[in-house]
Short mmCIF file of C-alpha atoms in Angstrom, two decimals:
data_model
loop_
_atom_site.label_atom_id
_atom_site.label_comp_id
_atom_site.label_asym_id
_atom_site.label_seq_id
_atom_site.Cartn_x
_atom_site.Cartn_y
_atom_site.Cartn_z
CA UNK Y 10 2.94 19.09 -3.28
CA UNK Y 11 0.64 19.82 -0.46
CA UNK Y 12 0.97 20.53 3.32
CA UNK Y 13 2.82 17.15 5.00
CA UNK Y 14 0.88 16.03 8.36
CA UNK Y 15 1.93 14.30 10.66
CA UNK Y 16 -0.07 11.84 13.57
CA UNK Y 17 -2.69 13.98 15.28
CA UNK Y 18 -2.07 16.75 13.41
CA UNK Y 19 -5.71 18.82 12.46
CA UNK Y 20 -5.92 21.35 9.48
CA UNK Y 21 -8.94 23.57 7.74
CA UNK Y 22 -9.99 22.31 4.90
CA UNK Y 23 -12.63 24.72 3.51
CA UNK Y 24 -11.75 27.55 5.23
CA UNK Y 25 -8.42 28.33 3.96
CA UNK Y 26 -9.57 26.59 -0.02
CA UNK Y 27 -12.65 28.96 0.08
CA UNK Y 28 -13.75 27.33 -3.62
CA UNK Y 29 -13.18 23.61 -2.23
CA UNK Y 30 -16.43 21.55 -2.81
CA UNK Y 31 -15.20 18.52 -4.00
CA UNK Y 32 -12.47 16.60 -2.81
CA UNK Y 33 -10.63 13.44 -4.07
CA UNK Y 34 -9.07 11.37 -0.99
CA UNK Y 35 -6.33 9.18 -2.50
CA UNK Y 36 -4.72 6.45 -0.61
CA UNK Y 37 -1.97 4.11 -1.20
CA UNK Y 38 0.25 1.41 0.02
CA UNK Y 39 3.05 -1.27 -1.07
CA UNK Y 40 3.15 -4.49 0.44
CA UNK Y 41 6.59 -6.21 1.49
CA UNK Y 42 7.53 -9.09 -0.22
CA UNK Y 43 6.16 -11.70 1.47
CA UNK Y 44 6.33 -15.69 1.10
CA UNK Y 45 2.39 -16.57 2.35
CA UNK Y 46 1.50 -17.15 -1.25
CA UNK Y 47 -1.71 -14.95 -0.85
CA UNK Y 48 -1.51 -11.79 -2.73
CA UNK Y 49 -2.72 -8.36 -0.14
CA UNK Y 50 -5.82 -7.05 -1.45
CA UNK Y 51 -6.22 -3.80 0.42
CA UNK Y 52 -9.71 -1.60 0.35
CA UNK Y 53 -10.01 1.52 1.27
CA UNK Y 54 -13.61 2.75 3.47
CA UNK Y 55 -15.67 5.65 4.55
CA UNK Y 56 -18.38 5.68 7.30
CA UNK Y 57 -20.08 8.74 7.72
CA UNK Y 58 -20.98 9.10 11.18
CA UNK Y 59 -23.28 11.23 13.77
CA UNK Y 60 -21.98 13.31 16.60
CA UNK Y 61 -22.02 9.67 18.52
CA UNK Y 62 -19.57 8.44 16.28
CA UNK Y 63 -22.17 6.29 14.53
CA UNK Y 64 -23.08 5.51 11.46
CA UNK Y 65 -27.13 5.94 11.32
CA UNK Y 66 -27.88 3.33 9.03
CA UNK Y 67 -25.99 0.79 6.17
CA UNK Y 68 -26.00 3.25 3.73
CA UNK Y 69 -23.49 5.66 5.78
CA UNK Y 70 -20.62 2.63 5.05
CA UNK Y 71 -19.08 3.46 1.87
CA UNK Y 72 -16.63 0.65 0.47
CA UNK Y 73 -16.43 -2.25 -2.46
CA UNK Y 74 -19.59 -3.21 -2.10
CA UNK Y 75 -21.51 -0.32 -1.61
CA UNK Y 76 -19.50 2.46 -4.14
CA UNK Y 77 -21.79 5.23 -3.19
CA UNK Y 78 -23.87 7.35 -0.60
CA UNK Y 79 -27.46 8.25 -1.65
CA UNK Y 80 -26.35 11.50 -0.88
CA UNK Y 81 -23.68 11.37 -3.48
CA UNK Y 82 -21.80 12.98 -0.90
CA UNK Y 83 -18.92 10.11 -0.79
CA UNK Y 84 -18.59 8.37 -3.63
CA UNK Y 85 -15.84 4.98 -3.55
CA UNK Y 86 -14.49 4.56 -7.60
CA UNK Y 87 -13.78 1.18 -7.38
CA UNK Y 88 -11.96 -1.64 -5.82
CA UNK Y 89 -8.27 -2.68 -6.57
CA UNK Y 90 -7.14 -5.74 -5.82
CA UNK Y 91 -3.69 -5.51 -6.71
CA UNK Y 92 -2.55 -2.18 -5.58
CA UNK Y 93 0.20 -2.41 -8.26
CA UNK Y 94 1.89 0.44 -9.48
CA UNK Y 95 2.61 4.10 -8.05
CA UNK Y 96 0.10 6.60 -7.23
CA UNK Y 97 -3.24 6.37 -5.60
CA UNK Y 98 -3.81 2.71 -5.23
CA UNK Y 99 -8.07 3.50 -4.61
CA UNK Y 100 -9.58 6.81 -4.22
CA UNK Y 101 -13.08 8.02 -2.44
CA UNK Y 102 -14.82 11.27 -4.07
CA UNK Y 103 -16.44 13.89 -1.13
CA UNK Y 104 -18.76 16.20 -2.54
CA UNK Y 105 -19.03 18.65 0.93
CA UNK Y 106 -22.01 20.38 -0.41
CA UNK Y 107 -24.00 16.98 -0.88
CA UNK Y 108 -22.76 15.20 2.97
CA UNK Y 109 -26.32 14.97 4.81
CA UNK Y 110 -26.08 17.93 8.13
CA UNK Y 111 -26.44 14.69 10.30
CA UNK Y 112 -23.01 13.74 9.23
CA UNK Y 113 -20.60 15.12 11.74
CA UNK Y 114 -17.62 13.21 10.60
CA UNK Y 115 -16.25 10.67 7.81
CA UNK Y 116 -13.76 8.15 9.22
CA UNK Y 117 -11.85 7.08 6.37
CA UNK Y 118 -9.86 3.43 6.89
CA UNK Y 119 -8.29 0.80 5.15
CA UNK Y 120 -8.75 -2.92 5.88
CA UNK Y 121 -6.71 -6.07 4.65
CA UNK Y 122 -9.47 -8.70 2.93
CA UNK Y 123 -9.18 -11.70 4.18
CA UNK Y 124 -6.20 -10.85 6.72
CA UNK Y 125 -6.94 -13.70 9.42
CA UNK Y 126 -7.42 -15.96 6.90
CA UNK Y 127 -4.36 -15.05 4.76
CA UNK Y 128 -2.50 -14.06 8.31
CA UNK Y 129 -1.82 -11.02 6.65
CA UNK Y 130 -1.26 -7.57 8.88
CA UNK Y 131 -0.39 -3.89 8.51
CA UNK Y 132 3.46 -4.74 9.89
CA UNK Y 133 3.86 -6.03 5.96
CA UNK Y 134 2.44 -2.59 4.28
CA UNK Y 135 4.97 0.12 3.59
CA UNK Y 136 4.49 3.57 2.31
CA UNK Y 137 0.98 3.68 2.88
CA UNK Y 138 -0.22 7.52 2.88
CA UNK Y 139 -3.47 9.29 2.60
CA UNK Y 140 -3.57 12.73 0.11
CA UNK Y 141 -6.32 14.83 -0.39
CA UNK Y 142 -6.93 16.69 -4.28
CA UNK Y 143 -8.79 19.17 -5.28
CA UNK Y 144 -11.30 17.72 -7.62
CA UNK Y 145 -11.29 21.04 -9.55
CA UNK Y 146 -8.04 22.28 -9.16
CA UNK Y 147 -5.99 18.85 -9.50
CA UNK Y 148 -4.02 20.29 -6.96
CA UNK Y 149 -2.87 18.43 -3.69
CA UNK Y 150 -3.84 20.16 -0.65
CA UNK Y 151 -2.40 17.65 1.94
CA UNK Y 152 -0.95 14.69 2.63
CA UNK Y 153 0.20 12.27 5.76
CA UNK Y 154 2.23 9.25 5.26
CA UNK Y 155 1.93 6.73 7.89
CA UNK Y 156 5.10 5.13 8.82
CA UNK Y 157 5.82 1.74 9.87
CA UNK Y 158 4.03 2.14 13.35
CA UNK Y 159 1.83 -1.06 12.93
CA UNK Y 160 2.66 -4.55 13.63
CA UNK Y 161 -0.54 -7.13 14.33
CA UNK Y 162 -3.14 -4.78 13.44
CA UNK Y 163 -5.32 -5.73 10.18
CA UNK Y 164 -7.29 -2.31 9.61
CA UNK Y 165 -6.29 1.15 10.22
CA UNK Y 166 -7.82 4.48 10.80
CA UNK Y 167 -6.12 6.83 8.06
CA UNK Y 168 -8.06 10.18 8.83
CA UNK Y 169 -11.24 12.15 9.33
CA UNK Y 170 -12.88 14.55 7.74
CA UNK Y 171 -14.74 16.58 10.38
CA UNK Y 172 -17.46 19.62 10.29
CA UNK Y 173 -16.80 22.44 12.33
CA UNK Y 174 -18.72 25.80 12.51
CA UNK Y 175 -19.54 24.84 8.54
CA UNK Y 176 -16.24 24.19 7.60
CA UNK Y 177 -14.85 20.77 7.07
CA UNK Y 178 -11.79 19.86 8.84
CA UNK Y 179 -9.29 17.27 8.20
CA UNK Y 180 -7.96 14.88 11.27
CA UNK Y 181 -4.46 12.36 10.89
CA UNK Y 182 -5.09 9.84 12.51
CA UNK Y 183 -3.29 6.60 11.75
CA UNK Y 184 -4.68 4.52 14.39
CA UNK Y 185 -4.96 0.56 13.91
CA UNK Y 186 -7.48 -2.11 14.54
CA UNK Y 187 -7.05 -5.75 15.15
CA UNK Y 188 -10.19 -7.76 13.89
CA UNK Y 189 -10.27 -6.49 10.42
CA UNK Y 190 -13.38 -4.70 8.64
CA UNK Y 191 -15.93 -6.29 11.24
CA UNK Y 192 -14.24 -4.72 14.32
CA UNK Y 193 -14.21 -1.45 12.58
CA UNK Y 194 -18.25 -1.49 11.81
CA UNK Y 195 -18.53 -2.14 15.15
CA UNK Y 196 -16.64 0.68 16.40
CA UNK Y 197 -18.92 2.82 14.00
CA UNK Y 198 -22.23 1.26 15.31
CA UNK Y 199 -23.02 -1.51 12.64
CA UNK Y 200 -24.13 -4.57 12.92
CA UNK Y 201 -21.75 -7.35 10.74
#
């Protein structure tokens, strides 16, 4: 079991894991039982951003539609649409070595699809948590679990991975978004 965060909390990544390269982030969640007769389909993102906070082009969005950087630095393995079952419900692979030097930080969210439509929000997901893995190792470095600190919101701000002097950082953030997927490429600088 690896370190427990809590909100706002920071801790080295590479520093202290000297031999970390490649990192698998796993996230998961459980939805409350809920009578709207749409099932949740949760996804999982990454945007890779500049020291502005942006992302420089489309490519630096990573999600169900576009699995992979052309970096290879962040690689998404696929969208569930269930999220059925224990364990990682979707998972994004960082390769450190391969994340472009322009990248200053990877925001890493999850979004409810179709949430306005479906008037689905994050007050009906429980146990979501973020975990980071050694890719070589299979060991878990880290974790943070959310809570139940969300009520309207419809897309949420897990964590961030962040360089610092050369070493990558990781960030707990936990902060939500109303407006779904589109408010959150807007906060990173893209156009929807």
């Amino acid at each position: 079991m690896g370190i427990q965060l809590s909100k706002g909390q920071r801790i080295d990544l590479t520093k202290t894991n000297p031999g970390l390269t490649r990192a698998v982030i796993g996230l998961g969640w459980d939805t409350n039982k809920y009578t709207g007769g749409h099932d949740f389909d949760l996804d999982a993102c990454a945007f890779l951003v500049d020291a502005q906070n942006k992302c420089v082009n489309d490519h630096d969005f990573i999600f169900y539609n576009n699995l992979e950087h052309p970096s290879g630095g962040v690689v998404h393995t696929g969208d569930n649409r269930t999220g059925e079952g224990d364990g990682d419900d979707e998972q994004l692979v960082v390769d450190f070595t391969k994340i472009p030097s322009y990248v200053d930080r990877v925001g890493i969210t999850v979004t409810i699809h179709d949430s306005e439509i479906r008037q689905q929000n994050f007050g009906q997901v429980s146990n979501a948590f973020v975990r980071l893995v050694d890719e070589a190792t299979n060991q878990e470095l880290l974790r943070f679990d959310l809570g139940e600190d969300f009520s309207i919101e419809n897309a949420v701000v897990i964590c961030e991975l962040y360089r610092h002097n050369n070493e990558w950082k990781f960030n707990a953030i936990g902060s939500g978004f109303s407006g779904g997927l589109a408010s959150l490429c807007q906060n990173y600088g893209l156009q929807v």
